[in-house]
XYZ file of C-alpha atoms in Angstrom:
284
model
C 92.537 129.673 57.869
C 90.765 127.847 60.520
C 86.998 128.366 61.330
C 87.960 129.975 64.588
C 90.321 132.319 62.925
C 87.551 133.250 60.275
C 85.081 133.943 63.025
C 87.633 136.005 65.052
C 88.069 138.326 61.864
C 84.123 138.554 61.354
C 83.553 142.371 61.334
C 79.693 141.756 61.863
C 80.361 140.617 65.490
C 80.467 144.351 66.485
C 77.236 144.871 64.852
C 75.717 141.858 66.816
C 76.880 143.625 70.026
C 74.657 146.647 69.090
C 71.572 144.591 69.029
C 70.344 144.718 72.609
C 67.384 142.335 73.058
C 66.134 144.262 76.277
C 65.706 147.515 74.221
C 62.219 147.802 72.883
C 63.345 149.202 69.650
C 66.199 146.955 68.876
C 64.554 145.743 65.549
C 63.661 149.080 64.329
C 65.630 152.067 65.751
C 64.815 155.698 65.510
C 67.349 157.385 63.265
C 69.119 159.483 65.976
C 70.513 156.355 67.595
C 73.627 154.575 66.733
C 73.576 152.889 63.316
C 73.801 149.129 62.744
C 76.834 149.522 60.470
C 80.337 147.961 60.545
C 82.820 150.497 61.787
C 84.983 150.431 58.686
C 81.889 150.569 56.402
C 80.550 153.799 57.925
C 82.265 156.429 55.876
C 81.461 154.835 52.637
C 77.796 154.483 53.499
C 77.468 158.134 55.002
C 79.172 159.406 51.938
C 76.652 157.502 49.661
C 73.534 158.464 51.730
C 74.492 162.091 51.518
C 73.045 162.119 48.010
C 69.734 161.571 49.595
C 69.548 163.978 52.609
C 67.042 166.273 51.040
C 64.388 163.537 50.652
C 63.708 159.913 50.676
C 65.131 157.626 47.976
C 64.508 153.988 47.357
C 68.242 153.601 46.926
C 69.157 154.974 50.340
C 70.972 152.491 52.512
C 68.995 151.793 55.664
C 70.919 151.730 58.932
C 68.415 151.744 61.735
C 67.497 147.922 61.279
C 69.717 145.000 61.820
C 71.714 144.075 58.494
C 71.736 140.785 57.053
C 75.018 139.928 55.289
C 73.714 136.314 55.372
C 70.772 134.284 56.305
C 71.198 130.934 58.170
C 74.729 129.768 58.669
C 76.919 129.495 55.471
C 79.516 127.554 57.454
C 77.038 124.633 57.871
C 74.771 124.883 54.739
C 75.063 122.847 51.656
C 73.127 125.177 49.296
C 74.355 128.645 49.456
C 72.470 131.322 47.407
C 74.508 134.343 46.421
C 72.062 137.271 46.375
C 72.383 141.104 46.210
C 71.306 142.846 49.325
C 68.469 142.695 51.864
C 65.269 144.342 50.738
C 63.433 147.095 52.686
C 59.787 147.570 52.779
C 58.295 150.122 55.347
C 55.183 148.105 55.885
C 57.270 145.107 56.997
C 60.702 146.370 58.207
C 59.042 149.343 60.113
C 55.495 148.394 60.838
C 55.866 144.710 61.403
C 59.192 145.237 63.221
C 57.448 147.600 65.715
C 54.664 145.046 66.154
C 57.102 142.181 66.818
C 59.272 144.219 69.172
C 56.171 145.258 71.351
C 56.171 141.525 72.428
C 59.107 141.399 75.020
C 59.448 137.518 74.629
C 59.307 137.225 70.923
C 61.421 140.301 70.544
C 64.134 138.856 72.875
C 64.150 135.560 71.049
C 64.407 137.170 67.725
C 67.010 139.615 68.555
C 69.194 136.888 70.007
C 68.663 134.805 66.834
C 69.745 137.689 64.767
C 72.818 138.161 66.960
C 73.792 134.490 66.598
C 73.320 134.660 62.844
C 75.765 137.676 62.547
C 78.193 135.776 64.770
C 77.949 132.619 62.474
C 76.696 130.631 65.307
C 73.062 129.918 64.100
C 71.991 126.323 63.388
C 69.450 127.056 60.685
C 67.877 129.505 58.265
C 64.989 129.944 60.641
C 64.944 129.705 64.445
C 64.199 126.253 65.676
C 62.085 127.202 68.749
C 58.742 125.613 69.716
C 55.849 127.958 69.848
C 54.992 128.491 73.500
C 52.361 130.761 74.996
C 52.817 133.357 72.371
C 50.513 133.740 69.415
C 53.373 133.225 66.951
C 56.749 131.436 67.247
C 60.038 133.043 66.815
C 60.382 131.340 63.357
C 57.218 132.930 62.302
C 58.381 136.361 63.584
C 61.676 135.979 61.591
C 59.812 135.034 58.375
C 57.432 137.932 58.774
C 60.231 140.266 59.338
C 61.986 139.135 56.196
C 58.713 139.640 54.218
C 58.543 135.803 53.674
C 60.818 136.505 50.874
C 63.111 133.521 50.806
C 60.653 131.022 52.303
C 58.396 131.783 49.346
C 61.292 131.325 46.920
C 62.357 128.020 48.356
C 58.838 126.654 48.892
C 58.900 124.522 45.704
C 62.204 123.039 46.264
C 61.234 122.311 50.030
C 58.029 120.646 49.045
C 59.409 118.487 46.473
C 62.238 117.161 48.853
C 59.496 116.339 51.349
C 57.802 114.332 48.762
C 60.859 112.546 47.309
C 62.852 111.777 50.491
C 60.639 112.781 53.299
C 62.998 115.532 54.268
C 61.740 117.517 57.318
C 61.199 121.307 57.254
C 64.010 121.473 59.922
C 66.353 119.490 58.044
C 65.795 121.456 54.856
C 66.480 124.960 56.405
C 69.581 123.574 58.059
C 70.958 122.777 54.738
C 70.379 126.260 53.019
C 72.048 129.754 53.635
C 71.994 132.927 51.720
C 74.979 135.371 51.355
C 74.401 138.958 50.270
C 76.740 140.972 48.027
C 76.492 143.475 50.794
C 74.553 143.259 54.031
C 72.676 146.545 54.127
C 69.067 147.034 53.356
C 67.565 149.373 50.704
C 64.216 149.506 49.004
C 65.925 149.386 45.560
C 69.356 147.981 45.070
C 71.410 150.757 43.770
C 73.860 150.084 40.853
C 76.156 152.791 42.212
C 76.527 151.286 45.685
C 78.907 150.526 46.851
C 80.787 152.950 44.640
C 84.072 151.588 46.202
C 84.437 148.336 47.944
C 83.136 147.974 51.477
C 85.585 146.489 54.029
C 83.038 144.104 55.064
C 82.954 142.740 51.613
C 86.568 141.524 52.092
C 85.340 139.278 54.861
C 82.580 137.899 52.508
C 85.363 137.018 50.096
C 87.260 135.181 52.845
C 84.010 133.493 54.024
C 83.306 132.111 50.604
C 86.939 131.053 50.029
C 86.785 129.130 53.244
C 83.489 127.401 52.439
C 84.715 126.619 48.807
C 87.013 123.882 50.174
C 84.146 121.712 51.285
C 82.958 118.969 48.888
C 79.329 118.950 49.940
C 78.377 122.590 48.948
C 77.361 124.591 45.845
C 76.681 128.279 45.135
C 73.549 129.320 43.349
C 73.347 132.799 41.613
C 69.901 133.618 40.385
C 70.782 137.185 39.442
C 73.802 139.773 39.735
C 76.169 137.284 38.518
C 78.473 140.152 37.018
C 78.787 141.731 40.596
C 79.603 138.325 42.162
C 81.987 137.510 39.396
C 83.896 140.659 39.872
C 84.013 140.358 43.692
C 85.409 136.776 43.564
C 88.078 137.366 40.940
C 90.424 137.777 44.092
C 92.617 134.696 44.482
C 90.740 133.346 41.436
C 88.027 132.239 43.653
C 85.381 132.387 41.018
C 87.484 130.446 38.566
C 88.149 127.699 41.182
C 84.403 127.422 41.973
C 83.565 127.163 38.485
C 86.177 124.662 37.588
C 85.111 122.406 40.562
C 81.502 122.600 39.351
C 80.432 124.304 42.592
C 78.726 127.324 40.774
C 75.321 127.139 39.436
C 74.006 130.197 37.408
C 71.602 130.724 34.585
C 73.042 131.266 31.058
C 70.167 133.758 30.318
C 70.060 136.514 33.065
C 66.708 136.984 34.858
C 65.422 138.686 37.860
C 63.343 136.020 39.441
C 64.922 134.220 42.416
C 62.269 131.500 42.818
C 64.194 128.271 42.838
C 62.207 126.104 40.486
C 62.922 123.668 37.744
C 61.638 126.098 35.156
C 63.894 128.920 36.405
C 67.039 126.580 36.461
C 66.545 124.457 33.331
C 69.095 126.410 31.363
C 72.140 126.617 33.586
C 76.032 126.166 33.328
C 75.923 122.677 34.749
C 77.042 119.665 32.571
C 73.560 118.319 32.006
C 72.025 121.882 31.806
C 69.733 121.433 34.797
C 70.895 123.029 37.975
C 67.614 122.300 39.780
C 68.217 118.555 39.745
C 71.798 119.017 40.825
C 70.638 121.088 43.862
C 68.156 118.408 44.889
C 70.794 115.647 44.827
C 73.181 117.743 46.783
C 70.434 118.249 49.465
C 69.364 114.726 49.669
C 72.696 113.500 50.566
């Protein structure tokens, strides 16, 4: 499958079309508007969320904020982190989203960046805009809206690469991407969701299979290895990635996703240290 054919099959393109930068609530919608959900996922998500109609639950799937099946551009990145699903914190994903979308210029920039990301057209993990007359840049707004989650967990790696090879922040974030097991937010990752495979996950499988042919890429799993292994059993993708040394995961399961030497000192790599392998990959 060519890259063009892959992009043509991307079901998240239809969700990207729902994000309308001119609408003042495009980053946090009221619930009565159309949900940010792939058409073929809708029945499964609605069925799951019926369990929580009588009250809020941290496991409920959030559909009124733009989903994030990936961060950055997996087609261009060298280090791809396989994670579980985007988190949801009301103080961030509602309050900060409302604050950001009250600024017409930043809202438009950020909404367009989120659209490009869903369409696999983004250049980097963070927008590469220059701060203009606004108090914050689009990159800062994106980081805020993501709760600074991944920039915190990547900070040690980024700073060490600055010291060791003078890698710029721009270059670093072009080399990194995250792919989520499923792209929908929740406060707590529910073990029971999805209770059946989401159609959008079939595209995730195709995306990873396409990327796997590249020599200059590796996949890092910090937690939920069992879910990813089961998902990637199709066409023996997991086995091929493991055989080619493109998978890095901890031998002892853990919850922390901070990418540090300490957290990656006991990995499945030949020398046991996945952190050094990641650094060498990103230096090249």
